[in-house]
Amino acid sequence: LHYAAVSRSHEAFDIVKRIAELAPQSLDHADARGRLPLHYAALSPLLPRSNPDGYMVVDDDDDDDPNEIALRTLRYLIRAYPPGVMRKDDDLCVPWHYAQFADSRRGELLLDSTIEADPGLDHYLVPDGEVRWDIVQICHMNSY
């Protein structure tokens, strides 16, 4: 489920939904570093797309756009397991901390969900200590 949450394909999205439906407890299953599938989906990297003039293209209405599929996966995981937005991994990061490195729409979506879950939490503080960025490497490897 963790690796499917990183992917940006229709098939991977279907896998995420199917596993969540058949085994909802998997949404609360953390990896060796305490990260849920939601942490992975939060950092699934954007794929750059450009038009013939070289400008970045973002089409919010394109159902086949891998970036939109990644956002759809993230929304689904938030709805399927709302407590996941507050789950800290071993580095004391909630999914929002990772989403802010992915793109602004995912960052905003997770920040809004996190604030809704705990309005009094100070979301702007980066956790103390060393943050292991192996999740960035995993997501980057899956971006090709």
mmCIF file of C-alpha atoms in Angstrom:
data_model
loop_
_atom_site.group_PDB
_atom_site.id
_atom_site.type_symbol
_atom_site.label_atom_id
_atom_site.label_comp_id
_atom_site.label_asym_id
_atom_site.label_seq_id
_atom_site.Cartn_x
_atom_site.Cartn_y
_atom_site.Cartn_z
ATOM 1 C CA LEU A 1 0.000 0.000 0.000
ATOM 2 C CA HIS A 2 2.853 2.388 0.806
ATOM 3 C CA TYR A 3 4.379 2.068 -2.660
ATOM 4 C CA ALA A 4 1.024 2.226 -4.435
ATOM 5 C CA ALA A 5 0.325 5.475 -2.563
ATOM 6 C CA VAL A 6 3.427 7.013 -4.159
ATOM 7 C CA SER A 7 2.483 6.088 -7.705
ATOM 8 C CA ARG A 8 0.580 8.342 -10.044
ATOM 9 C CA SER A 9 -1.262 5.828 -12.208
ATOM 10 C CA HIS A 10 -4.923 4.855 -12.402
ATOM 11 C CA GLU A 11 -3.931 1.270 -11.634
ATOM 12 C CA ALA A 12 -2.086 2.262 -8.463
ATOM 13 C CA PHE A 13 -5.024 4.410 -7.351
ATOM 14 C CA ASP A 14 -7.325 1.413 -7.864
ATOM 15 C CA ILE A 15 -4.929 -0.728 -5.794
ATOM 16 C CA VAL A 16 -4.975 1.834 -2.964
ATOM 17 C CA LYS A 17 -8.788 1.893 -2.973
ATOM 18 C CA ARG A 18 -9.111 -1.889 -3.144
ATOM 19 C CA ILE A 19 -6.668 -2.525 -0.296
ATOM 20 C CA ALA A 20 -8.323 0.175 1.827
ATOM 21 C CA GLU A 21 -11.734 -1.405 1.228
ATOM 22 C CA LEU A 22 -10.626 -4.984 1.876
ATOM 23 C CA ALA A 23 -8.188 -4.273 4.701
ATOM 24 C CA PRO A 24 -8.913 -0.857 6.240
ATOM 25 C CA GLN A 25 -6.434 -1.605 9.030
ATOM 26 C CA SER A 26 -3.658 -1.297 6.422
ATOM 27 C CA LEU A 27 -4.217 2.467 6.395
ATOM 28 C CA ASP A 28 -2.905 2.513 9.974
ATOM 29 C CA HIS A 29 0.051 0.231 9.201
ATOM 30 C CA ALA A 30 3.357 2.063 9.538
ATOM 31 C CA ASP A 31 6.604 1.159 7.821
ATOM 32 C CA ALA A 32 9.896 0.654 9.694
ATOM 33 C CA ARG A 33 10.215 4.426 10.177
ATOM 34 C CA GLY A 34 6.680 4.927 11.455
ATOM 35 C CA ARG A 35 5.273 6.265 8.187
ATOM 36 C CA LEU A 36 1.771 5.540 6.981
ATOM 37 C CA PRO A 37 0.713 5.286 3.333
ATOM 38 C CA LEU A 38 -0.514 8.876 3.807
ATOM 39 C CA HIS A 39 3.065 10.045 4.474
ATOM 40 C CA TYR A 40 4.115 8.488 1.170
ATOM 41 C CA ALA A 41 1.196 9.931 -0.788
ATOM 42 C CA ALA A 42 1.966 13.356 0.664
ATOM 43 C CA LEU A 43 5.390 13.395 -0.959
ATOM 44 C CA SER A 44 4.636 11.710 -4.267
ATOM 45 C CA PRO A 45 6.571 14.053 -6.591
ATOM 46 C CA LEU A 46 5.036 16.162 -9.312
ATOM 47 C CA LEU A 47 5.877 15.294 -12.877
ATOM 48 C CA PRO A 48 6.852 18.361 -14.861
ATOM 49 C CA ARG A 49 4.832 18.896 -18.008
ATOM 50 C CA SER A 50 5.400 21.665 -20.458
ATOM 51 C CA ASN A 51 3.770 22.981 -23.575
ATOM 52 C CA PRO A 52 5.675 23.613 -26.832
ATOM 53 C CA ASP A 53 6.719 27.044 -25.546
ATOM 54 C CA GLY A 54 8.430 25.430 -22.556
ATOM 55 C CA TYR A 55 6.053 26.764 -19.923
ATOM 56 C CA MET A 56 4.823 24.536 -17.155
ATOM 57 C CA VAL A 57 1.321 23.186 -17.778
ATOM 58 C CA VAL A 58 -1.116 22.310 -15.030
ATOM 59 C CA ASP A 59 -4.520 21.097 -16.133
ATOM 60 C CA ASP A 60 -6.791 20.585 -13.142
ATOM 61 C CA ASP A 61 -9.442 18.940 -15.308
ATOM 62 C CA ASP A 62 -7.308 16.205 -16.877
ATOM 63 C CA ASP A 63 -8.274 12.843 -15.327
ATOM 64 C CA ASP A 64 -5.231 11.212 -16.935
ATOM 65 C CA ASP A 65 -2.759 13.743 -15.554
ATOM 66 C CA PRO A 66 -0.431 11.806 -13.214
ATOM 67 C CA ASN A 67 -0.273 14.800 -10.885
ATOM 68 C CA GLU A 68 -4.059 14.846 -10.575
ATOM 69 C CA ILE A 69 -4.069 11.106 -9.877
ATOM 70 C CA ALA A 70 -1.530 11.670 -7.084
ATOM 71 C CA LEU A 71 -3.745 14.391 -5.607
ATOM 72 C CA ARG A 72 -6.790 12.114 -5.900
ATOM 73 C CA THR A 73 -4.880 9.370 -4.047
ATOM 74 C CA LEU A 74 -3.974 11.787 -1.278
ATOM 75 C CA ARG A 75 -7.576 12.994 -0.943
ATOM 76 C CA TYR A 76 -8.807 9.421 -0.832
ATOM 77 C CA LEU A 77 -6.350 8.438 1.922
ATOM 78 C CA ILE A 78 -7.279 11.498 3.993
ATOM 79 C CA ARG A 79 -10.989 10.632 3.742
ATOM 80 C CA ALA A 80 -10.420 6.914 4.309
ATOM 81 C CA TYR A 81 -8.275 7.419 7.424
ATOM 82 C CA PRO A 82 -8.590 10.959 8.879
ATOM 83 C CA PRO A 83 -6.467 10.207 12.006
ATOM 84 C CA GLY A 84 -3.536 9.639 9.648
ATOM 85 C CA VAL A 85 -3.076 13.379 9.121
ATOM 86 C CA MET A 86 -1.946 13.669 12.750
ATOM 87 C CA ARG A 87 0.275 10.578 12.830
ATOM 88 C CA LYS A 88 3.894 11.444 13.493
ATOM 89 C CA ASP A 89 6.603 9.246 12.074
ATOM 90 C CA ASP A 90 9.884 8.443 13.836
ATOM 91 C CA ASP A 91 11.183 11.884 12.800
ATOM 92 C CA LEU A 92 8.111 13.493 14.430
ATOM 93 C CA CYS A 93 6.810 14.572 11.009
ATOM 94 C CA VAL A 94 3.120 14.509 10.141
ATOM 95 C CA PRO A 95 2.221 13.995 6.464
ATOM 96 C CA TRP A 96 1.911 17.761 5.973
ATOM 97 C CA HIS A 97 5.625 18.193 6.642
ATOM 98 C CA TYR A 98 6.309 16.018 3.586
ATOM 99 C CA ALA A 99 3.533 17.487 1.446
ATOM 100 C CA GLN A 100 5.025 20.943 1.672
ATOM 101 C CA PHE A 101 7.974 19.636 -0.359
ATOM 102 C CA ALA A 102 5.778 18.051 -3.038
ATOM 103 C CA ASP A 103 3.581 20.867 -4.311
ATOM 104 C CA SER A 104 1.431 23.667 -3.017
ATOM 105 C CA ARG A 105 -1.931 21.972 -3.653
ATOM 106 C CA ARG A 106 -1.016 18.884 -1.648
ATOM 107 C CA GLY A 107 0.563 21.034 1.022
ATOM 108 C CA GLU A 108 -2.576 23.149 1.319
ATOM 109 C CA LEU A 109 -4.868 20.110 1.309
ATOM 110 C CA LEU A 110 -2.929 18.425 4.098
ATOM 111 C CA LEU A 111 -2.433 21.617 6.085
ATOM 112 C CA ASP A 112 -6.183 22.272 6.005
ATOM 113 C CA SER A 113 -6.875 18.659 7.038
ATOM 114 C CA THR A 114 -4.275 18.841 9.816
ATOM 115 C CA ILE A 115 -5.612 22.113 11.208
ATOM 116 C CA GLU A 116 -9.132 20.689 11.071
ATOM 117 C CA ALA A 117 -7.953 17.649 13.046
ATOM 118 C CA ASP A 118 -6.146 19.739 15.690
ATOM 119 C CA PRO A 119 -6.759 23.512 15.504
ATOM 120 C CA GLY A 120 -4.390 24.232 18.397
ATOM 121 C CA LEU A 121 -1.334 22.479 16.972
ATOM 122 C CA ASP A 122 1.634 24.607 15.911
ATOM 123 C CA HIS A 123 2.004 23.265 12.361
ATOM 124 C CA TYR A 124 4.762 25.583 11.303
ATOM 125 C CA LEU A 125 7.476 24.158 13.503
ATOM 126 C CA VAL A 126 9.800 21.683 11.860
ATOM 127 C CA PRO A 127 10.471 18.845 14.294
ATOM 128 C CA ASP A 128 13.679 18.939 16.273
ATOM 129 C CA GLY A 129 16.322 16.365 15.537
ATOM 130 C CA GLU A 130 17.540 14.746 12.382
ATOM 131 C CA VAL A 131 14.983 14.133 9.673
ATOM 132 C CA ARG A 132 15.798 11.112 7.522
ATOM 133 C CA TRP A 133 14.937 11.938 3.938
ATOM 134 C CA ASP A 134 14.937 8.369 2.658
ATOM 135 C CA ILE A 135 11.243 8.803 1.866
ATOM 136 C CA VAL A 136 12.246 11.497 -0.634
ATOM 137 C CA GLN A 137 14.571 9.019 -2.333
ATOM 138 C CA ILE A 138 11.836 6.365 -2.458
ATOM 139 C CA CYS A 139 9.371 8.799 -3.974
ATOM 140 C CA HIS A 140 11.956 10.109 -6.424
ATOM 141 C CA MET A 141 12.748 6.581 -7.609
ATOM 142 C CA ASN A 142 9.042 6.030 -8.283
ATOM 143 C CA SER A 143 8.708 9.214 -10.305
ATOM 144 C CA TYR A 144 10.109 7.718 -13.487
#
